[in-house]
CSV table of C-alpha atoms (C1' of nucleotides) in Angstrom, one decimal:
chain,number,residue,atom,x,y,z
C,277,UNK,CA,81.8,-109.3,111.0
C,278,UNK,CA,84.3,-107.3,109.7
C,279,UNK,CA,84.5,-107.3,106.5
C,280,UNK,CA,88.0,-107.9,104.5
C,281,UNK,CA,88.4,-105.2,101.4
C,282,UNK,CA,85.8,-105.4,98.4
C,283,UNK,CA,84.6,-109.0,99.1
C,284,UNK,CA,83.0,-110.2,102.2
C,285,UNK,CA,84.3,-113.4,102.3
C,286,UNK,CA,81.8,-115.5,104.6
C,287,UNK,CA,78.6,-112.8,103.1
C,288,UNK,CA,76.1,-116.3,102.6
C,289,UNK,CA,76.7,-117.5,106.7
C,290,UNK,CA,76.7,-113.8,108.1
C,291,UNK,CA,73.5,-113.0,106.1
C,292,UNK,CA,72.2,-115.8,107.5
C,293,UNK,CA,73.5,-115.0,111.4
C,294,UNK,CA,71.8,-111.5,110.8
C,295,UNK,CA,68.6,-113.6,109.7
C,296,UNK,CA,68.8,-115.2,113.3
C,297,UNK,CA,69.3,-112.3,115.4
C,298,UNK,CA,66.2,-110.4,113.5
C,299,UNK,CA,64.2,-113.4,113.7
C,300,UNK,CA,65.2,-113.5,117.6
C,301,UNK,CA,64.5,-110.0,118.2
C,302,UNK,CA,61.0,-109.6,116.1
C,303,UNK,CA,59.9,-112.3,114.7
C,304,UNK,CA,59.8,-114.1,111.2
C,305,UNK,CA,57.5,-111.6,110.1
C,306,UNK,CA,59.9,-108.9,111.3
C,307,UNK,CA,62.7,-109.5,109.7
C,308,UNK,CA,63.6,-108.1,106.3
C,309,UNK,CA,66.2,-108.7,103.8
C,310,UNK,CA,67.3,-105.1,103.6
C,311,UNK,CA,67.9,-105.1,107.4
C,312,UNK,CA,70.6,-108.4,106.7
C,313,UNK,CA,72.2,-106.8,104.2
C,314,UNK,CA,72.0,-102.9,106.3
C,315,UNK,CA,73.6,-105.4,109.3
C,316,UNK,CA,76.2,-107.7,107.3
C,317,UNK,CA,77.5,-104.4,106.3
C,318,UNK,CA,76.9,-104.9,102.2
C,319,UNK,CA,74.3,-103.3,99.6
C,320,UNK,CA,71.1,-103.8,100.1
C,321,UNK,CA,71.5,-105.9,96.5
C,322,UNK,CA,74.5,-107.2,97.5
C,323,UNK,CA,71.7,-110.5,98.8
C,324,UNK,CA,71.1,-111.3,95.6
C,325,UNK,CA,73.8,-112.6,94.9
C,326,UNK,CA,73.3,-115.7,97.6
C,327,UNK,CA,69.6,-116.1,97.8
C,328,UNK,CA,66.6,-115.4,95.1
C,329,UNK,CA,64.2,-113.2,97.1
C,330,UNK,CA,63.6,-112.8,100.6
C,331,UNK,CA,61.9,-116.1,101.3
C,332,UNK,CA,64.4,-118.8,100.1
C,333,UNK,CA,66.7,-117.3,102.9
C,334,UNK,CA,64.2,-117.2,105.1
C,335,UNK,CA,63.5,-121.3,104.2
C,336,UNK,CA,67.1,-122.0,103.9
C,337,UNK,CA,67.1,-120.8,107.6
C,338,UNK,CA,64.1,-122.7,108.6
C,339,UNK,CA,66.0,-126.1,107.1
C,340,UNK,CA,69.4,-125.2,108.4
C,341,UNK,CA,67.4,-125.0,111.8
C,342,UNK,CA,65.8,-128.5,111.0
C,343,UNK,CA,69.4,-129.7,110.3
C,344,UNK,CA,70.6,-129.2,114.1
C,345,UNK,CA,67.6,-130.1,115.3
C,346,UNK,CA,68.3,-133.2,114.4
C,347,UNK,CA,71.8,-133.6,115.0
C,348,UNK,CA,70.5,-132.3,118.8
C,349,UNK,CA,68.4,-135.1,119.1
C,350,UNK,CA,70.5,-138.1,117.7
C,351,UNK,CA,73.0,-136.7,120.1
C,352,UNK,CA,71.1,-136.8,122.9
C,353,UNK,CA,69.5,-140.1,122.4
C,354,UNK,CA,72.8,-141.4,121.6
C,355,UNK,CA,71.7,-144.3,119.8
C,356,UNK,CA,69.9,-145.1,123.0
C,357,UNK,CA,72.2,-146.0,125.6
C,358,UNK,CA,73.0,-145.9,128.4
C,359,UNK,CA,69.6,-147.8,128.0
C,360,UNK,CA,66.4,-146.6,126.1
C,361,UNK,CA,63.5,-145.3,128.3
C,362,UNK,CA,67.0,-142.9,130.0
C,363,UNK,CA,67.9,-142.0,126.3
C,364,UNK,CA,63.8,-141.0,125.8
C,365,UNK,CA,63.9,-139.0,128.5
C,366,UNK,CA,67.5,-137.0,126.8
C,367,UNK,CA,66.1,-136.4,124.0
C,368,UNK,CA,62.9,-134.6,125.4
C,369,UNK,CA,64.8,-132.3,127.7
C,370,UNK,CA,67.0,-132.4,124.4
C,371,UNK,CA,63.7,-131.0,122.6
C,372,UNK,CA,62.5,-128.5,124.6
C,373,UNK,CA,66.9,-127.2,125.1
C,374,UNK,CA,66.5,-125.8,121.5
C,375,UNK,CA,63.0,-124.3,121.5
C,376,UNK,CA,64.8,-122.6,124.2
C,377,UNK,CA,68.1,-122.1,123.7
C,378,UNK,CA,67.8,-121.0,119.4
C,379,UNK,CA,63.7,-119.6,119.6
C,380,UNK,CA,64.8,-118.2,116.3
C,381,UNK,CA,65.1,-120.8,114.8
C,382,UNK,CA,62.7,-122.6,116.1
C,383,UNK,CA,60.7,-120.0,115.7
C,384,UNK,CA,62.0,-120.2,111.5
C,385,UNK,CA,61.1,-123.7,111.3
C,386,UNK,CA,57.7,-124.2,112.9
C,387,UNK,CA,56.4,-120.2,113.0
C,388,UNK,CA,57.2,-118.2,110.1
C,389,UNK,CA,54.8,-120.6,107.6
C,390,UNK,CA,56.5,-121.3,105.0
C,391,UNK,CA,54.1,-123.3,102.6
C,392,UNK,CA,55.7,-126.5,102.4
C,393,UNK,CA,55.5,-127.0,99.3
C,394,UNK,CA,57.7,-124.8,97.5
C,395,UNK,CA,60.1,-126.4,99.8
C,396,UNK,CA,60.9,-129.7,99.7
C,397,UNK,CA,64.1,-130.0,100.8
C,398,UNK,CA,62.6,-128.0,104.0
C,399,UNK,CA,59.4,-130.8,104.2
C,400,UNK,CA,62.3,-133.3,103.8
C,401,UNK,CA,65.4,-131.7,106.9
C,402,UNK,CA,62.2,-131.5,109.1
C,403,UNK,CA,61.4,-135.8,107.7
C,404,UNK,CA,64.7,-136.1,108.9
C,405,UNK,CA,64.0,-134.4,112.4
C,406,UNK,CA,61.0,-136.2,113.1
C,407,UNK,CA,62.8,-139.4,112.1
C,408,UNK,CA,64.5,-140.0,115.0
C,409,UNK,CA,62.3,-139.2,117.2
C,410,UNK,CA,60.4,-141.7,115.5
C,411,UNK,CA,63.4,-144.6,115.7
C,412,UNK,CA,63.0,-143.7,119.6
C,413,UNK,CA,59.7,-144.4,119.5
C,414,UNK,CA,60.2,-147.9,117.7
C,415,UNK,CA,62.6,-148.4,120.1
C,416,UNK,CA,60.8,-148.0,123.6
C,417,UNK,CA,57.5,-149.9,122.1
C,418,UNK,CA,60.1,-152.9,121.5
C,419,UNK,CA,60.0,-153.6,125.0
C,420,UNK,CA,57.2,-153.6,124.8
C,421,UNK,CA,54.9,-157.5,124.9
C,422,UNK,CA,54.0,-157.8,121.5
C,423,UNK,CA,50.2,-158.4,122.2
C,424,UNK,CA,50.2,-154.8,123.7
C,425,UNK,CA,52.5,-153.0,121.1
C,426,UNK,CA,51.3,-149.7,119.6
C,427,UNK,CA,52.3,-148.6,116.4
C,428,UNK,CA,55.1,-146.7,117.3
C,429,UNK,CA,54.6,-144.3,114.8
C,430,UNK,CA,51.4,-142.8,117.0
C,431,UNK,CA,53.8,-142.7,119.5
C,432,UNK,CA,56.5,-140.6,117.7
C,433,UNK,CA,53.4,-138.6,116.9
C,434,UNK,CA,52.0,-137.8,120.6
C,435,UNK,CA,55.7,-137.6,121.7
C,436,UNK,CA,56.0,-134.5,118.8
C,437,UNK,CA,52.8,-132.7,119.4
C,438,UNK,CA,53.1,-132.8,123.4
C,439,UNK,CA,56.8,-131.5,122.9
C,440,UNK,CA,55.9,-128.8,120.5
C,441,UNK,CA,53.0,-127.7,122.4
C,442,UNK,CA,55.1,-127.5,125.8
C,443,UNK,CA,57.8,-125.7,123.9
C,444,UNK,CA,56.0,-123.1,122.2
C,445,UNK,CA,53.5,-122.3,124.7
C,446,UNK,CA,55.9,-122.0,127.6
C,447,UNK,CA,58.9,-122.4,126.4
C,448,UNK,CA,59.5,-119.4,124.0
C,449,UNK,CA,61.7,-117.4,124.3
C,450,UNK,CA,59.9,-114.2,123.7
C,451,UNK,CA,57.3,-112.4,124.9
C,452,UNK,CA,53.7,-114.0,124.4
C,453,UNK,CA,54.8,-117.1,126.4
C,454,UNK,CA,52.6,-118.1,129.0
C,455,UNK,CA,53.9,-118.3,132.8
C,456,UNK,CA,54.5,-122.0,134.7
C,457,UNK,CA,53.6,-123.0,138.0
C,458,UNK,CA,57.1,-125.7,137.4
C,459,UNK,CA,59.7,-126.2,134.9
C,460,UNK,CA,58.6,-126.8,131.3
C,461,UNK,CA,61.2,-129.7,131.6
C,462,UNK,CA,59.1,-131.7,134.7
C,463,UNK,CA,55.8,-130.7,132.9
C,464,UNK,CA,56.9,-133.2,129.8
C,465,UNK,CA,58.8,-135.5,131.8
C,466,UNK,CA,55.8,-135.6,134.4
C,467,UNK,CA,53.4,-135.8,131.3
C,468,UNK,CA,56.2,-138.8,129.3
C,469,UNK,CA,56.0,-140.8,133.2
C,470,UNK,CA,51.9,-141.1,132.8
C,471,UNK,CA,51.5,-141.8,129.1
C,472,UNK,CA,54.8,-144.9,129.4
C,473,UNK,CA,52.5,-145.4,132.1
C,474,UNK,CA,49.6,-145.9,130.5
C,475,UNK,CA,51.2,-147.9,127.6
C,476,UNK,CA,52.0,-150.4,130.1
C,477,UNK,CA,55.7,-149.9,130.3
C,478,UNK,CA,56.6,-149.6,134.2
C,479,UNK,CA,58.4,-147.0,135.3
C,480,UNK,CA,61.6,-148.6,136.3
C,481,UNK,CA,62.8,-146.5,139.1
S,22,UNK,CA,29.2,-105.0,103.5
S,23,UNK,CA,27.2,-102.4,102.8
S,24,UNK,CA,27.8,-98.9,103.5
S,25,UNK,CA,24.3,-96.9,104.4
S,26,UNK,CA,26.4,-92.9,103.5
S,27,UNK,CA,28.8,-90.8,105.1
S,28,UNK,CA,28.5,-93.4,108.6
S,29,UNK,CA,29.5,-96.6,108.1
S,30,UNK,CA,27.6,-97.8,110.9
S,31,UNK,CA,29.1,-100.8,112.2
S,32,UNK,CA,33.2,-100.2,111.6
S,33,UNK,CA,34.4,-101.9,114.3
S,34,UNK,CA,33.2,-105.1,113.7
S,35,UNK,CA,33.6,-104.3,109.7
S,36,UNK,CA,37.3,-104.0,111.0
S,37,UNK,CA,37.8,-107.3,112.7
S,38,UNK,CA,36.0,-108.8,110.1
S,39,UNK,CA,38.5,-107.9,107.5
S,40,UNK,CA,42.2,-108.7,109.8
S,41,UNK,CA,40.5,-112.0,110.1
S,42,UNK,CA,39.5,-112.5,106.4
S,43,UNK,CA,43.4,-110.6,105.9
S,44,UNK,CA,45.3,-113.3,108.4
S,45,UNK,CA,43.6,-116.6,107.6
S,46,UNK,CA,45.2,-115.5,104.0
S,47,UNK,CA,48.7,-114.2,105.1
S,48,UNK,CA,48.7,-114.9,108.7
S,49,UNK,CA,49.0,-112.4,111.0
S,50,UNK,CA,51.9,-110.5,110.0
S,51,UNK,CA,50.1,-109.7,106.4
S,52,UNK,CA,47.3,-107.9,108.4
S,53,UNK,CA,47.9,-104.2,107.5
S,54,UNK,CA,45.2,-101.3,108.9
S,55,UNK,CA,45.2,-100.1,105.1
S,56,UNK,CA,44.3,-103.4,103.7
S,57,UNK,CA,41.3,-103.7,106.3
S,58,UNK,CA,39.9,-100.4,106.0
S,59,UNK,CA,40.4,-100.5,102.4
S,60,UNK,CA,38.0,-103.8,102.5
S,61,UNK,CA,35.6,-102.2,105.1
S,62,UNK,CA,35.1,-99.5,101.6
S,63,UNK,CA,36.3,-97.2,103.8
S,64,UNK,CA,39.7,-94.7,104.5
S,65,UNK,CA,42.5,-95.5,105.7
S,66,UNK,CA,41.9,-93.1,108.4
S,67,UNK,CA,38.9,-94.2,109.7
S,68,UNK,CA,40.0,-97.0,111.9
S,69,UNK,CA,41.9,-95.0,114.1
S,70,UNK,CA,38.4,-93.5,115.6
S,71,UNK,CA,38.3,-97.7,116.6
S,72,UNK,CA,41.4,-98.6,117.5
S,73,UNK,CA,44.3,-96.8,118.7
S,74,UNK,CA,46.1,-98.4,116.3
S,75,UNK,CA,47.1,-101.4,114.2
S,76,UNK,CA,48.3,-103.8,117.3
S,77,UNK,CA,45.4,-102.8,119.2
S,78,UNK,CA,43.0,-104.0,116.4
S,79,UNK,CA,45.5,-106.9,116.5
S,80,UNK,CA,45.0,-107.4,120.3
S,81,UNK,CA,41.4,-107.1,119.9
S,82,UNK,CA,41.1,-110.3,117.5
S,83,UNK,CA,42.8,-111.9,120.0
S,84,UNK,CA,41.1,-111.1,122.5
S,85,UNK,CA,37.3,-112.2,120.5
S,86,UNK,CA,38.8,-115.3,119.9
S,87,UNK,CA,39.8,-116.3,123.3
S,88,UNK,CA,36.1,-115.5,123.8
S,89,UNK,CA,34.7,-117.2,121.3
S,90,UNK,CA,37.8,-120.4,122.3
S,91,UNK,CA,36.0,-119.7,126.2
S,92,UNK,CA,32.3,-120.3,125.0
S,93,UNK,CA,33.0,-123.5,122.7
S,94,UNK,CA,35.0,-125.4,125.0
S,95,UNK,CA,32.2,-125.1,128.0
S,96,UNK,CA,29.7,-125.9,125.9
S,97,UNK,CA,31.5,-128.7,124.4
S,98,UNK,CA,32.0,-130.1,128.4
S,99,UNK,CA,28.9,-129.0,128.9
S,100,UNK,CA,29.3,-129.4,132.7
S,101,UNK,CA,30.8,-133.0,132.8
S,102,UNK,CA,27.4,-134.5,131.2
S,103,UNK,CA,26.9,-136.9,130.4
S,104,UNK,CA,29.9,-138.1,132.6
S,105,UNK,CA,32.8,-136.7,132.8
S,106,UNK,CA,35.0,-139.1,130.9
S,107,UNK,CA,32.4,-138.3,127.6
S,108,UNK,CA,31.8,-134.7,128.1
S,109,UNK,CA,36.1,-134.6,128.3
S,110,UNK,CA,35.8,-136.4,125.0
S,111,UNK,CA,33.7,-133.9,123.7
S,112,UNK,CA,35.9,-131.2,124.8
S,113,UNK,CA,39.2,-132.1,123.0
S,114,UNK,CA,37.5,-132.7,119.3
S,115,UNK,CA,36.1,-129.1,120.4
S,116,UNK,CA,39.4,-127.8,120.2
S,117,UNK,CA,40.7,-129.1,117.1
S,118,UNK,CA,37.4,-128.2,115.9
S,119,UNK,CA,37.6,-124.7,116.5
S,120,UNK,CA,41.7,-124.7,115.6
S,121,UNK,CA,40.3,-125.8,112.2
S,122,UNK,CA,37.2,-123.6,111.6
S,123,UNK,CA,38.7,-120.6,112.6
S,124,UNK,CA,42.1,-120.5,112.0
S,125,UNK,CA,42.4,-116.7,111.9
S,126,UNK,CA,41.5,-116.9,115.5
S,127,UNK,CA,43.9,-119.5,116.1
S,128,UNK,CA,46.3,-117.6,114.4
S,129,UNK,CA,46.2,-114.8,116.5
S,130,UNK,CA,45.7,-116.2,119.6
S,131,UNK,CA,48.5,-117.7,119.9
S,132,UNK,CA,51.0,-117.3,116.6
S,133,UNK,CA,50.8,-113.5,116.3
S,134,UNK,CA,53.2,-112.8,118.7
S,135,UNK,CA,51.9,-109.8,120.7
S,136,UNK,CA,52.9,-109.8,124.1
S,137,UNK,CA,50.8,-110.6,126.9
S,138,UNK,CA,52.5,-107.6,129.8
S,139,UNK,CA,51.2,-105.0,127.0
S,140,UNK,CA,48.0,-106.8,127.2
S,141,UNK,CA,46.4,-107.3,130.1
S,142,UNK,CA,42.9,-108.2,128.9
S,143,UNK,CA,43.9,-110.6,126.6
S,144,UNK,CA,46.3,-112.2,129.0
S,145,UNK,CA,42.6,-112.9,131.4
S,146,UNK,CA,41.1,-113.9,128.3
S,147,UNK,CA,43.3,-116.3,127.9
S,148,UNK,CA,42.7,-117.4,131.1
S,149,UNK,CA,39.3,-117.9,131.4
S,150,UNK,CA,39.1,-120.0,128.8
S,151,UNK,CA,42.2,-122.2,130.3
S,152,UNK,CA,39.9,-122.5,132.9
S,153,UNK,CA,37.1,-124.4,131.1
S,154,UNK,CA,40.2,-127.1,131.1
S,155,UNK,CA,40.9,-126.6,134.0
S,156,UNK,CA,37.5,-126.8,135.8
S,157,UNK,CA,37.4,-130.9,133.6
S,158,UNK,CA,40.3,-131.7,135.2
S,159,UNK,CA,39.4,-131.4,138.5
S,160,UNK,CA,36.7,-132.8,137.9
S,161,UNK,CA,38.4,-135.8,136.3
S,162,UNK,CA,40.8,-136.5,138.9
S,163,UNK,CA,38.2,-136.2,141.5
S,164,UNK,CA,37.3,-140.1,140.2
S,165,UNK,CA,40.0,-140.5,141.4
S,166,UNK,CA,41.0,-142.0,144.2
S,167,UNK,CA,42.6,-139.9,146.5
S,168,UNK,CA,46.1,-141.2,146.8
S,169,UNK,CA,47.1,-141.4,143.4
S,170,UNK,CA,45.3,-138.3,142.2
S,171,UNK,CA,47.3,-136.2,140.3
S,172,UNK,CA,47.1,-131.6,140.3
S,173,UNK,CA,45.0,-130.7,138.7
S,174,UNK,CA,46.5,-128.5,136.9
S,175,UNK,CA,49.6,-130.0,136.2
S,176,UNK,CA,47.1,-132.4,133.6
S,177,UNK,CA,45.0,-129.7,132.3
S,178,UNK,CA,48.7,-127.9,131.3
S,179,UNK,CA,49.5,-131.7,129.3
S,180,UNK,CA,45.9,-131.9,128.0
S,181,UNK,CA,46.1,-128.2,126.7
S,182,UNK,CA,49.5,-128.7,125.6
S,183,UNK,CA,49.1,-132.2,123.0
S,184,UNK,CA,46.1,-130.5,121.9
S,185,UNK,CA,47.8,-127.4,121.1
S,186,UNK,CA,50.8,-129.2,120.1
S,187,UNK,CA,48.4,-131.4,117.9
S,188,UNK,CA,46.4,-128.3,116.4
S,189,UNK,CA,49.2,-126.0,115.6
S,190,UNK,CA,50.8,-128.8,113.5
S,191,UNK,CA,48.4,-130.6,112.3
S,192,UNK,CA,45.7,-129.4,112.1
S,193,UNK,CA,46.4,-125.7,111.0
S,194,UNK,CA,44.5,-124.7,108.1
S,195,UNK,CA,47.4,-123.6,106.0
S,196,UNK,CA,50.1,-124.7,103.3
S,197,UNK,CA,52.6,-125.5,106.3
S,198,UNK,CA,50.7,-128.1,107.7
S,199,UNK,CA,52.0,-131.7,108.2
S,200,UNK,CA,50.4,-134.3,107.0
S,201,UNK,CA,49.0,-137.3,108.7
S,202,UNK,CA,48.4,-140.8,108.1
S,203,UNK,CA,45.5,-140.2,111.1
S,204,UNK,CA,43.2,-137.6,111.8
S,205,UNK,CA,44.2,-134.8,114.2
S,206,UNK,CA,40.8,-136.0,115.9
S,207,UNK,CA,42.0,-139.8,116.1
S,208,UNK,CA,45.4,-139.2,117.4
S,209,UNK,CA,44.4,-136.4,120.3
S,210,UNK,CA,41.9,-139.2,121.7
S,211,UNK,CA,44.2,-141.9,121.4
S,212,UNK,CA,46.7,-139.4,123.6
S,213,UNK,CA,44.4,-138.7,126.1
S,214,UNK,CA,42.8,-142.7,126.4
S,215,UNK,CA,46.8,-144.2,126.9
S,216,UNK,CA,47.4,-141.2,129.3
S,217,UNK,CA,44.1,-141.4,130.8
S,218,UNK,CA,45.2,-145.2,131.6
S,219,UNK,CA,48.4,-143.9,132.9
S,220,UNK,CA,46.7,-142.4,135.1
S,221,UNK,CA,44.9,-145.2,136.8
S,222,UNK,CA,41.0,-144.1,134.6
S,223,UNK,CA,40.4,-147.8,133.0
S,224,UNK,CA,39.1,-147.5,129.9
S,225,UNK,CA,35.3,-147.5,130.7
S,226,UNK,CA,34.4,-149.5,128.2
X,15,DT,C1',106.8,-115.8,86.7
X,16,DG,C1',104.2,-112.4,84.7
X,17,DT,C1',99.9,-111.4,82.1
X,18,DA,C1',95.2,-111.2,79.6
X,19,DC,C1',91.4,-111.8,80.8
X,20,DA,C1',86.5,-114.5,82.5
X,21,DT,C1',84.7,-114.7,86.6
X,22,DC,C1',83.0,-113.5,90.7
X,23,DA,C1',81.1,-111.0,94.4
X,24,DG,C1',80.6,-106.9,95.7
X,25,DT,C1',78.0,-101.2,94.8
X,26,DG,C1',75.1,-97.3,94.7
X,27,DA,C1',71.7,-94.7,93.0
X,28,DA,C1',67.1,-95.6,91.1
X,29,DC,C1',62.3,-96.7,90.9
X,30,DG,C1',57.6,-97.2,92.1
X,31,DC,C1',54.9,-99.0,96.0
X,32,DG,C1',52.4,-99.3,100.7
X,33,DC,C1',52.1,-98.8,104.8
X,34,DG,C1',51.3,-96.2,109.6
X,35,DT,C1',50.2,-92.0,110.8
X,36,DT,C1',49.0,-86.7,111.0
X,37,DC,C1',45.8,-83.1,110.0
X,38,DA,C1',42.2,-79.8,109.2
X,39,DC,C1',38.0,-80.5,107.4
X,40,DT,C1',33.0,-82.2,106.9
X,41,DG,C1',28.7,-84.2,106.6
X,42,DA,C1',25.2,-87.1,110.1
X,43,DT,C1',23.6,-87.8,114.2
X,44,DG,C1',20.7,-87.1,118.2
X,45,DT,C1',19.9,-83.7,121.8
X,46,DA,C1',18.3,-80.0,124.9
X,47,DC,C1',14.7,-76.4,124.8
K,3,DT,C1',7.3,-79.9,115.9
K,4,DG,C1',11.2,-77.7,115.1
K,5,DT,C1',15.7,-75.7,115.9
K,6,DA,C1',20.2,-74.3,117.2
K,7,DC,C1',24.4,-76.4,118.3
K,8,DA,C1',27.1,-80.3,120.4
K,9,DT,C1',29.5,-84.9,118.9
K,10,DC,C1',30.4,-88.0,116.8
K,11,DA,C1',32.8,-90.9,112.6
K,12,DG,C1',34.2,-90.3,108.6
K,13,DT,C1',37.3,-87.9,104.5
K,14,DG,C1',41.1,-87.3,101.5
K,15,DA,C1',45.1,-85.3,100.8
K,16,DA,C1',49.7,-85.5,102.1
K,17,DC,C1',53.9,-87.4,104.3
K,18,DG,C1',58.0,-89.6,105.3
K,19,DC,C1',60.3,-94.3,105.9
K,20,DG,C1',61.6,-98.7,104.7
K,21,DC,C1',60.9,-102.6,102.0
K,22,DG,C1',62.3,-105.6,97.6
K,23,DT,C1',63.9,-105.6,93.0
K,24,DT,C1',66.8,-104.0,89.0
K,25,DC,C1',70.3,-102.2,86.6
K,26,DA,C1',75.0,-100.7,84.8
K,27,DC,C1',78.9,-100.2,87.0
K,28,DT,C1',83.4,-102.0,89.1
K,29,DG,C1',87.1,-104.0,92.4
K,30,DA,C1',89.0,-108.3,93.5
K,31,DT,C1',89.7,-113.6,92.8
K,32,DG,C1',91.8,-117.0,90.2
K,33,DT,C1',93.2,-119.4,86.1
K,34,DA,C1',95.4,-120.4,81.4
K,35,DC,C1',99.2,-120.2,79.3
DNA sequence: TGTACATCAGTGAACGCGCGTTCACTGATGTAC
DNA sequence: TGTACATCAGTGAACGCGCGTTCACTGATGTAC
């Protein structure tokens, strides 16, 4: 984070990184513009060159988070390889892995209370991440006989909700996490197995 | 909220109510001790007669929330009447109804980031609410043949997670709620039907 | 290659604000006798 | 029933603090010619 003279060189990114550190240690509400500036080694007025205000920075963090999340899920899904069922499982584990390894991003994305109506680019980034889950759900639905095929959108919403529920109750990295008699990953995997069985997708093993 | 002279008469409750209003409109982070005092019509020093500090008030709101939540779920479950399956459905709908009608409580309970280690009474209140879900899950599991009976605790965790996921993504009352092509209640009910089918509980209808 | 100048990204001092918290205090309440 | 007094729940003024934001400014960068 070394300054190279009067100009910082990379202040915008440094502020985002500082915000992430602050969010990680104090939650989205504990993050302040002034402290982000301080930890980037810059005067309190400098951030205004890059962000309209505090909320704009927070929204940008959330947007970047959704973009990383999308890329992360996409990689795990890997276009349904080696097979749809395995890829689906990978995606679920990736969801939890992201929430655990990037609690600050996750928190900015889902818990900062940013009004989506004021930040259309944020909603769109979130929609793009959800689209991965939806694509995966469509592939899985397509493997069911036509007469008992559930709506893929509904399935995607179910998967998202259970993943988010487990992540925010049991896998977040802060002190309000509940303890659990098993790993969040195992809990999610078991839920998915039962759910898919309910849809008529027999366990291939 | 009329004062009856020098003594307020009911300041403790008035502060809790003020905190709920503030949380409802600005989130748990937007709530301040000073503003709660102001809206209770009392000097900024008065709250210290009833709460050690700001966090103590917030934790008390969350604790009361869990107690109401527990009572609410208990009533909906109604000891498994008229039958276990219907009562289970009632409980699920009650979960969402609580999140929607009491967003401030829900937010204090699950999103305020209160460290559970510092507030054992809060963890206990949460555990008691969860116990309702667990009792209901046990009753449902008991109706399955012994050799394919899943662990009731796991089932309870699944139910809690999917309910919480749907509530916090789609049923919360603020601007960061996602829109949905169906009601949260229908989404949850469909998920539960599929899940129970996966466990081998045939739809009784 | 050198120079003038526009543009950009920072400074630093200042502001008003509301917060959490403390303090010595005082008005009201309730109880012992 | 009356009175003295302990206790309780409030006051109001004050404090130090860190915040978000603004302003006129200045140092650095890059580009036209």
